[in-house]
Amino acid sequence: ETGVTQTPRHLVMGMTNKKSLKCEQHLGHNAMYWYKQSAKKPLELMFVYSLEERVENNSVPSRFSPECPNSSHLFLHLHTLQPEDSALYLCASSQDHGSRATKLFFGSGTQLSVL
Amino acid sequence: GEDVEQSLFLSVREGDSSVINCTYTDSSSTYLYWYKQEPGAGLQLLTYIFSNMDMKQDQRLTVLLNKKDKHLSLRIADTQTGDSAIYFCAEEGVNFNKFYFGSGTKLNVKP
């Protein structure tokens, strides 16, 4: 148990669907992240939240919409996705954002398939 | 962004040493990390090294850093089948808020 829980583990959706990914951390951390992992490519940072405020948005298409209602929960709302959005979506947390030696704690990810 | 490069695959026999290599481009990197990802799981931090160090050892793991050549390596001694996983190298920029990951090296340990 890493302390970071993601649901669902697997998700299949059509291009017209709307779905949400959920992440919860039980570590008392102040920063949370969404990463996209595609095969044989570096992890892509999508969003960073620090103390519930978005501090990073790496040119992510608007069909991905993050939400951080409190420091323990992070959502990624999905709508009108494309097949190339199929990937493993990883949530991570860290004690703080922008401090030395940031240790990231990852969830197990949501494997998303867009048909 | 910065480039972090790793070879995609490495295969070793159980009991041998494994050496996973990584090169990066950001000369102002402060910390460099190794993460491990087992099948169906997220990434788990294995170890990290501060950029002014040359070496760090932690049980079976040895990290070597050649800052001049921007080369980082992870040596796993007495590799076990349980070490089979994908290993990611990552660097953290000088502002401590930028992480750059490599594509991962898939380590296959043969019995």
PDB file of C-alpha atoms in Angstrom:
ATOM      1  CA  GLU A   1       0.000   0.000   0.000  1.00  0.00           C
ATOM      2  CA  THR A   2       1.621   3.200  -1.149  1.00  0.00           C
ATOM      3  CA  GLY A   3      -0.798   5.553   0.573  1.00  0.00           C
ATOM      4  CA  VAL A   4      -2.049   6.853  -2.766  1.00  0.00           C
ATOM      5  CA  THR A   5      -5.191   5.191  -4.083  1.00  0.00           C
ATOM      6  CA  GLN A   6      -6.554   5.573  -7.587  1.00  0.00           C
ATOM      7  CA  THR A   7      -9.932   4.486  -8.942  1.00  0.00           C
ATOM      8  CA  PRO A   8     -10.936   2.973 -11.208  1.00  0.00           C
ATOM      9  CA  ARG A   9      -7.992   0.698 -12.084  1.00  0.00           C
ATOM     10  CA  HIS A  10      -9.261   0.250 -15.621  1.00  0.00           C
ATOM     11  CA  LEU A  11     -11.575   2.388 -17.730  1.00  0.00           C
ATOM     12  CA  VAL A  12     -12.882   1.940 -21.254  1.00  0.00           C
ATOM     13  CA  MET A  13     -14.748   4.857 -22.724  1.00  0.00           C
ATOM     14  CA  GLY A  14     -16.071   6.064 -26.021  1.00  0.00           C
ATOM     15  CA  MET A  15     -15.025   9.365 -27.494  1.00  0.00           C
ATOM     16  CA  THR A  16     -18.325  10.997 -26.546  1.00  0.00           C
ATOM     17  CA  ASN A  17     -18.374   9.813 -22.940  1.00  0.00           C
ATOM     18  CA  LYS A  18     -17.658  11.822 -19.821  1.00  0.00           C
ATOM     19  CA  LYS A  19     -15.821  10.112 -16.995  1.00  0.00           C
ATOM     20  CA  SER A  20     -13.708  11.027 -14.003  1.00  0.00           C
ATOM     21  CA  LEU A  21     -10.567   9.561 -12.472  1.00  0.00           C
ATOM     22  CA  LYS A  22     -10.197   9.774  -8.727  1.00  0.00           C
ATOM     23  CA  CYS A  23      -7.094   9.915  -6.556  1.00  0.00           C
ATOM     24  CA  GLU A  24      -6.886   9.960  -2.779  1.00  0.00           C
ATOM     25  CA  GLN A  25      -3.762  10.248  -0.649  1.00  0.00           C
ATOM     26  CA  HIS A  26      -3.565   9.275   3.004  1.00  0.00           C
ATOM     27  CA  LEU A  27      -0.078  10.653   3.631  1.00  0.00           C
ATOM     28  CA  GLY A  28      -0.879  14.183   4.755  1.00  0.00           C
ATOM     29  CA  HIS A  29       0.904  15.616   1.730  1.00  0.00           C
ATOM     30  CA  ASN A  30       0.368  19.109   0.401  1.00  0.00           C
ATOM     31  CA  ALA A  31       1.048  18.562  -3.304  1.00  0.00           C
ATOM     32  CA  MET A  32      -0.646  16.278  -5.816  1.00  0.00           C
ATOM     33  CA  TYR A  33       0.142  15.529  -9.443  1.00  0.00           C
ATOM     34  CA  TRP A  34      -1.328  13.943 -12.557  1.00  0.00           C
ATOM     35  CA  TYR A  35       1.060  12.176 -14.934  1.00  0.00           C
ATOM     36  CA  LYS A  36       0.387  10.428 -18.242  1.00  0.00           C
ATOM     37  CA  GLN A  37       2.379   7.285 -19.005  1.00  0.00           C
ATOM     38  CA  SER A  38       2.463   6.034 -22.591  1.00  0.00           C
ATOM     39  CA  ALA A  39       4.465   3.032 -23.702  1.00  0.00           C
ATOM     40  CA  LYS A  40       8.146   3.732 -24.373  1.00  0.00           C
ATOM     41  CA  LYS A  41       7.748   7.456 -23.700  1.00  0.00           C
ATOM     42  CA  PRO A  42       8.833   9.554 -20.733  1.00  0.00           C
ATOM     43  CA  LEU A  43       6.256  10.288 -18.098  1.00  0.00           C
ATOM     44  CA  GLU A  44       4.409  13.464 -18.989  1.00  0.00           C
ATOM     45  CA  LEU A  45       3.505  15.840 -16.202  1.00  0.00           C
ATOM     46  CA  MET A  46      -0.021  17.114 -16.730  1.00  0.00           C
ATOM     47  CA  PHE A  47      -1.038  19.066 -13.639  1.00  0.00           C
ATOM     48  CA  VAL A  48       0.348  20.030 -10.257  1.00  0.00           C
ATOM     49  CA  TYR A  49      -1.652  21.176  -7.263  1.00  0.00           C
ATOM     50  CA  SER A  50      -0.037  22.658  -4.176  1.00  0.00           C
ATOM     51  CA  LEU A  51      -2.265  23.378  -1.173  1.00  0.00           C
ATOM     52  CA  GLU A  52      -5.292  22.898  -3.435  1.00  0.00           C
ATOM     53  CA  GLU A  53      -4.120  25.540  -5.893  1.00  0.00           C
ATOM     54  CA  ARG A  54      -3.110  24.610  -9.426  1.00  0.00           C
ATOM     55  CA  VAL A  55       0.513  25.615  -9.940  1.00  0.00           C
ATOM     56  CA  GLU A  56       1.322  23.824 -13.173  1.00  0.00           C
ATOM     57  CA  ASN A  57      -0.582  23.144 -16.354  1.00  0.00           C
ATOM     58  CA  ASN A  58       1.679  21.704 -19.009  1.00  0.00           C
ATOM     59  CA  SER A  59      -0.188  22.577 -22.203  1.00  0.00           C
ATOM     60  CA  VAL A  60      -2.743  19.872 -21.605  1.00  0.00           C
ATOM     61  CA  PRO A  61      -5.803  19.840 -23.931  1.00  0.00           C
ATOM     62  CA  SER A  62      -8.965  21.217 -22.383  1.00  0.00           C
ATOM     63  CA  ARG A  63     -10.672  17.832 -22.699  1.00  0.00           C
ATOM     64  CA  PHE A  64      -8.740  17.031 -19.490  1.00  0.00           C
ATOM     65  CA  SER A  65     -10.013  19.036 -16.528  1.00  0.00           C
ATOM     66  CA  PRO A  66      -8.468  18.610 -13.063  1.00  0.00           C
ATOM     67  CA  GLU A  67     -10.136  19.323  -9.755  1.00  0.00           C
ATOM     68  CA  CYS A  68      -8.629  19.405  -6.278  1.00  0.00           C
ATOM     69  CA  PRO A  69     -11.387  19.936  -3.686  1.00  0.00           C
ATOM     70  CA  ASN A  70      -9.006  19.422  -0.744  1.00  0.00           C
ATOM     71  CA  SER A  71      -5.414  18.402  -0.160  1.00  0.00           C
ATOM     72  CA  SER A  72      -6.294  14.695   0.011  1.00  0.00           C
ATOM     73  CA  HIS A  73      -8.327  14.347  -3.171  1.00  0.00           C
ATOM     74  CA  LEU A  74      -7.595  14.937  -6.815  1.00  0.00           C
ATOM     75  CA  PHE A  75      -9.837  14.300  -9.799  1.00  0.00           C
ATOM     76  CA  LEU A  76      -9.277  14.274 -13.526  1.00  0.00           C
ATOM     77  CA  HIS A  77     -12.464  14.876 -15.490  1.00  0.00           C
ATOM     78  CA  LEU A  78     -12.451  13.511 -19.024  1.00  0.00           C
ATOM     79  CA  HIS A  79     -14.694  14.442 -21.934  1.00  0.00           C
ATOM     80  CA  THR A  80     -14.615  13.943 -25.717  1.00  0.00           C
ATOM     81  CA  LEU A  81     -11.294  12.125 -25.556  1.00  0.00           C
ATOM     82  CA  GLN A  82      -9.355  10.859 -28.547  1.00  0.00           C
ATOM     83  CA  PRO A  83      -7.919   7.361 -29.071  1.00  0.00           C
ATOM     84  CA  GLU A  84      -4.403   8.780 -28.619  1.00  0.00           C
ATOM     85  CA  ASP A  85      -5.367   9.671 -25.052  1.00  0.00           C
ATOM     86  CA  SER A  86      -5.307   5.962 -24.201  1.00  0.00           C
ATOM     87  CA  ALA A  87      -2.582   5.555 -21.579  1.00  0.00           C
ATOM     88  CA  LEU A  88      -1.900   4.863 -17.926  1.00  0.00           C
ATOM     89  CA  TYR A  89      -2.784   7.900 -15.824  1.00  0.00           C
ATOM     90  CA  LEU A  90      -0.788   8.134 -12.641  1.00  0.00           C
ATOM     91  CA  CYS A  91      -1.522  10.235  -9.613  1.00  0.00           C
ATOM     92  CA  ALA A  92       1.271  11.170  -7.240  1.00  0.00           C
ATOM     93  CA  SER A  93       1.705  13.200  -4.098  1.00  0.00           C
ATOM     94  CA  SER A  94       4.609  14.789  -2.257  1.00  0.00           C
ATOM     95  CA  GLN A  95       5.016  16.496   1.081  1.00  0.00           C
ATOM     96  CA  ASP A  96       5.437  19.856  -0.587  1.00  0.00           C
ATOM     97  CA  HIS A  97       5.955  21.276  -4.057  1.00  0.00           C
ATOM     98  CA  GLY A  98       9.112  23.157  -4.850  1.00  0.00           C
ATOM     99  CA  SER A  99      11.150  21.960  -1.869  1.00  0.00           C
ATOM    100  CA  ARG A 100      14.448  20.092  -1.979  1.00  0.00           C
ATOM    101  CA  ALA A 101      14.615  16.427  -2.875  1.00  0.00           C
ATOM    102  CA  THR A 102      10.957  16.034  -3.761  1.00  0.00           C
ATOM    103  CA  LYS A 103       9.920  12.459  -3.092  1.00  0.00           C
ATOM    104  CA  LEU A 104       6.960  11.456  -5.184  1.00  0.00           C
ATOM    105  CA  PHE A 105       4.561   8.758  -4.003  1.00  0.00           C
ATOM    106  CA  PHE A 106       2.582   7.223  -6.850  1.00  0.00           C
ATOM    107  CA  GLY A 107      -0.721   5.430  -7.053  1.00  0.00           C
ATOM    108  CA  SER A 108      -1.138   2.296  -9.166  1.00  0.00           C
ATOM    109  CA  GLY A 109      -2.721   4.244 -11.992  1.00  0.00           C
ATOM    110  CA  THR A 110      -5.841   4.072 -14.108  1.00  0.00           C
ATOM    111  CA  GLN A 111      -5.386   2.251 -17.415  1.00  0.00           C
ATOM    112  CA  LEU A 112      -7.567   4.204 -19.829  1.00  0.00           C
ATOM    113  CA  SER A 113      -8.670   2.941 -23.229  1.00  0.00           C
ATOM    114  CA  VAL A 114     -10.526   5.303 -25.550  1.00  0.00           C
ATOM    115  CA  LEU A 115     -12.435   3.586 -28.343  1.00  0.00           C
TER     116      LEU A 115
ATOM    117  CA  GLY B   1      11.892  20.466 -21.655  1.00  0.00           C
ATOM    118  CA  GLU B   2      15.052  18.648 -20.718  1.00  0.00           C
ATOM    119  CA  ASP B   3      15.943  15.255 -22.182  1.00  0.00           C
ATOM    120  CA  VAL B   4      16.501  12.204 -20.037  1.00  0.00           C
ATOM    121  CA  GLU B   5      17.473   9.131 -22.019  1.00  0.00           C
ATOM    122  CA  GLN B   6      17.629   5.469 -21.089  1.00  0.00           C
ATOM    123  CA  SER B   7      17.963   2.270 -23.053  1.00  0.00           C
ATOM    124  CA  LEU B   8      14.631   0.461 -23.250  1.00  0.00           C
ATOM    125  CA  PHE B   9      15.643  -3.081 -22.275  1.00  0.00           C
ATOM    126  CA  LEU B  10      18.194  -4.964 -20.194  1.00  0.00           C
ATOM    127  CA  SER B  11      18.346  -8.696 -19.636  1.00  0.00           C
ATOM    128  CA  VAL B  12      20.534 -10.359 -17.004  1.00  0.00           C
ATOM    129  CA  ARG B  13      20.804 -13.723 -15.273  1.00  0.00           C
ATOM    130  CA  GLU B  14      19.825 -14.175 -11.654  1.00  0.00           C
ATOM    131  CA  GLY B  15      22.797 -13.545  -9.393  1.00  0.00           C
ATOM    132  CA  ASP B  16      24.593 -11.270 -11.838  1.00  0.00           C
ATOM    133  CA  SER B  17      24.912  -7.517 -11.433  1.00  0.00           C
ATOM    134  CA  SER B  18      22.666  -5.207 -13.434  1.00  0.00           C
ATOM    135  CA  VAL B  19      23.724  -1.767 -14.549  1.00  0.00           C
ATOM    136  CA  ILE B  20      21.062   0.600 -15.819  1.00  0.00           C
ATOM    137  CA  ASN B  21      22.306   3.779 -17.449  1.00  0.00           C
ATOM    138  CA  CYS B  22      20.788   7.201 -17.902  1.00  0.00           C
ATOM    139  CA  THR B  23      21.947  10.431 -19.530  1.00  0.00           C
ATOM    140  CA  TYR B  24      20.453  13.861 -19.004  1.00  0.00           C
ATOM    141  CA  THR B  25      20.962  17.304 -20.440  1.00  0.00           C
ATOM    142  CA  ASP B  26      20.222  19.767 -17.632  1.00  0.00           C
ATOM    143  CA  SER B  27      23.555  20.782 -16.129  1.00  0.00           C
ATOM    144  CA  SER B  28      21.751  22.596 -13.321  1.00  0.00           C
ATOM    145  CA  SER B  29      20.066  19.432 -12.055  1.00  0.00           C
ATOM    146  CA  THR B  30      19.986  19.318  -8.288  1.00  0.00           C
ATOM    147  CA  TYR B  31      18.769  15.829  -7.465  1.00  0.00           C
ATOM    148  CA  LEU B  32      18.651  12.702  -9.586  1.00  0.00           C
ATOM    149  CA  TYR B  33      16.338   9.821  -8.826  1.00  0.00           C
ATOM    150  CA  TRP B  34      15.734   6.191  -9.599  1.00  0.00           C
ATOM    151  CA  TYR B  35      12.174   4.873  -9.504  1.00  0.00           C
ATOM    152  CA  LYS B  36      10.992   1.282  -9.936  1.00  0.00           C
ATOM    153  CA  GLN B  37       7.685   0.248 -11.493  1.00  0.00           C
ATOM    154  CA  GLU B  38       6.477  -3.315 -11.046  1.00  0.00           C
ATOM    155  CA  PRO B  39       3.727  -4.697 -13.311  1.00  0.00           C
ATOM    156  CA  GLY B  40       0.334  -3.182 -12.559  1.00  0.00           C
ATOM    157  CA  ALA B  41       1.742  -0.727 -10.049  1.00  0.00           C
ATOM    158  CA  GLY B  42       2.796   2.874  -9.841  1.00  0.00           C
ATOM    159  CA  LEU B  43       6.353   4.118  -9.533  1.00  0.00           C
ATOM    160  CA  GLN B  44       8.194   3.579  -6.285  1.00  0.00           C
ATOM    161  CA  LEU B  45      11.159   5.699  -5.249  1.00  0.00           C
ATOM    162  CA  LEU B  46      14.272   3.525  -4.912  1.00  0.00           C
ATOM    163  CA  THR B  47      16.996   6.017  -4.210  1.00  0.00           C
ATOM    164  CA  TYR B  48      18.242   9.481  -5.089  1.00  0.00           C
ATOM    165  CA  ILE B  49      21.511  11.362  -5.163  1.00  0.00           C
ATOM    166  CA  PHE B  50      22.395  14.998  -4.746  1.00  0.00           C
ATOM    167  CA  SER B  51      24.211  16.423  -7.711  1.00  0.00           C
ATOM    168  CA  ASN B  52      27.407  17.225  -5.794  1.00  0.00           C
ATOM    169  CA  MET B  53      27.901  13.554  -4.905  1.00  0.00           C
ATOM    170  CA  ASP B  54      29.671  10.936  -7.010  1.00  0.00           C
ATOM    171  CA  MET B  55      28.291   7.807  -5.465  1.00  0.00           C
ATOM    172  CA  LYS B  56      25.629   6.581  -3.097  1.00  0.00           C
ATOM    173  CA  GLN B  57      25.234   3.031  -1.844  1.00  0.00           C
ATOM    174  CA  ASP B  58      22.149   1.532  -0.278  1.00  0.00           C
ATOM    175  CA  GLN B  59      22.307  -2.211   0.356  1.00  0.00           C
ATOM    176  CA  ARG B  60      22.345  -3.879  -3.094  1.00  0.00           C
ATOM    177  CA  LEU B  61      21.932  -0.576  -4.924  1.00  0.00           C
ATOM    178  CA  THR B  62      24.811   1.659  -6.001  1.00  0.00           C
ATOM    179  CA  VAL B  63      24.214   4.951  -7.770  1.00  0.00           C
ATOM    180  CA  LEU B  64      27.073   6.510  -9.702  1.00  0.00           C
ATOM    181  CA  LEU B  65      26.959  10.072 -10.981  1.00  0.00           C
ATOM    182  CA  ASN B  66      29.340  11.553 -13.524  1.00  0.00           C
ATOM    183  CA  LYS B  67      28.280  15.160 -13.531  1.00  0.00           C
ATOM    184  CA  LYS B  68      30.784  16.173 -16.200  1.00  0.00           C
ATOM    185  CA  ASP B  69      29.314  13.675 -18.667  1.00  0.00           C
ATOM    186  CA  LYS B  70      25.762  14.036 -17.265  1.00  0.00           C
ATOM    187  CA  HIS B  71      25.613  10.282 -16.800  1.00  0.00           C
ATOM    188  CA  LEU B  72      23.802   8.453 -14.027  1.00  0.00           C
ATOM    189  CA  SER B  73      23.823   4.729 -13.430  1.00  0.00           C
ATOM    190  CA  LEU B  74      22.102   2.293 -11.092  1.00  0.00           C
ATOM    191  CA  ARG B  75      23.898  -0.907 -10.234  1.00  0.00           C
ATOM    192  CA  ILE B  76      21.932  -3.741  -8.651  1.00  0.00           C
ATOM    193  CA  ALA B  77      24.149  -6.385  -7.093  1.00  0.00           C
ATOM    194  CA  ASP B  78      23.082 -10.051  -6.962  1.00  0.00           C
ATOM    195  CA  THR B  79      20.036  -9.376  -9.137  1.00  0.00           C
ATOM    196  CA  GLN B  80      16.962 -11.418  -8.211  1.00  0.00           C
ATOM    197  CA  THR B  81      13.862 -12.320 -10.226  1.00  0.00           C
ATOM    198  CA  GLY B  82      11.937  -9.943  -7.976  1.00  0.00           C
ATOM    199  CA  ASP B  83      14.022  -7.103  -9.398  1.00  0.00           C
ATOM    200  CA  SER B  84      12.311  -7.555 -12.782  1.00  0.00           C
ATOM    201  CA  ALA B  85      10.554  -4.244 -13.378  1.00  0.00           C
ATOM    202  CA  ILE B  86      10.833  -0.983 -15.274  1.00  0.00           C
ATOM    203  CA  TYR B  87      13.390   1.449 -13.847  1.00  0.00           C
ATOM    204  CA  PHE B  88      12.965   5.178 -14.412  1.00  0.00           C
ATOM    205  CA  CYS B  89      15.644   7.795 -14.106  1.00  0.00           C
ATOM    206  CA  ALA B  90      14.480  11.317 -13.244  1.00  0.00           C
ATOM    207  CA  GLU B  91      16.145  14.649 -12.701  1.00  0.00           C
ATOM    208  CA  GLU B  92      14.931  17.608 -10.688  1.00  0.00           C
ATOM    209  CA  GLY B  93      15.728  21.096 -11.895  1.00  0.00           C
ATOM    210  CA  VAL B  94      17.304  23.897  -9.914  1.00  0.00           C
ATOM    211  CA  ASN B  95      13.950  25.381  -8.959  1.00  0.00           C
ATOM    212  CA  PHE B  96      12.929  22.096  -7.313  1.00  0.00           C
ATOM    213  CA  ASN B  97       9.655  22.118  -9.127  1.00  0.00           C
ATOM    214  CA  LYS B  98      10.496  20.494 -12.444  1.00  0.00           C
ATOM    215  CA  PHE B  99      10.869  16.762 -12.822  1.00  0.00           C
ATOM    216  CA  TYR B 100      12.009  15.137 -16.037  1.00  0.00           C
ATOM    217  CA  PHE B 101      11.629  11.392 -16.379  1.00  0.00           C
ATOM    218  CA  GLY B 102      13.231   9.024 -18.830  1.00  0.00           C
ATOM    219  CA  SER B 103      11.246   6.444 -20.815  1.00  0.00           C
ATOM    220  CA  GLY B 104      12.206   3.658 -18.447  1.00  0.00           C
ATOM    221  CA  THR B 105      14.454   0.591 -18.785  1.00  0.00           C
ATOM    222  CA  LYS B 106      12.700  -2.747 -18.589  1.00  0.00           C
ATOM    223  CA  LEU B 107      14.897  -5.146 -16.618  1.00  0.00           C
ATOM    224  CA  ASN B 108      14.310  -8.822 -17.266  1.00  0.00           C
ATOM    225  CA  VAL B 109      15.970 -11.224 -14.835  1.00  0.00           C
ATOM    226  CA  LYS B 110      16.296 -14.777 -16.112  1.00  0.00           C
ATOM    227  CA  PRO B 111      16.457 -17.642 -13.594  1.00  0.00           C
TER     228      PRO B 111
END
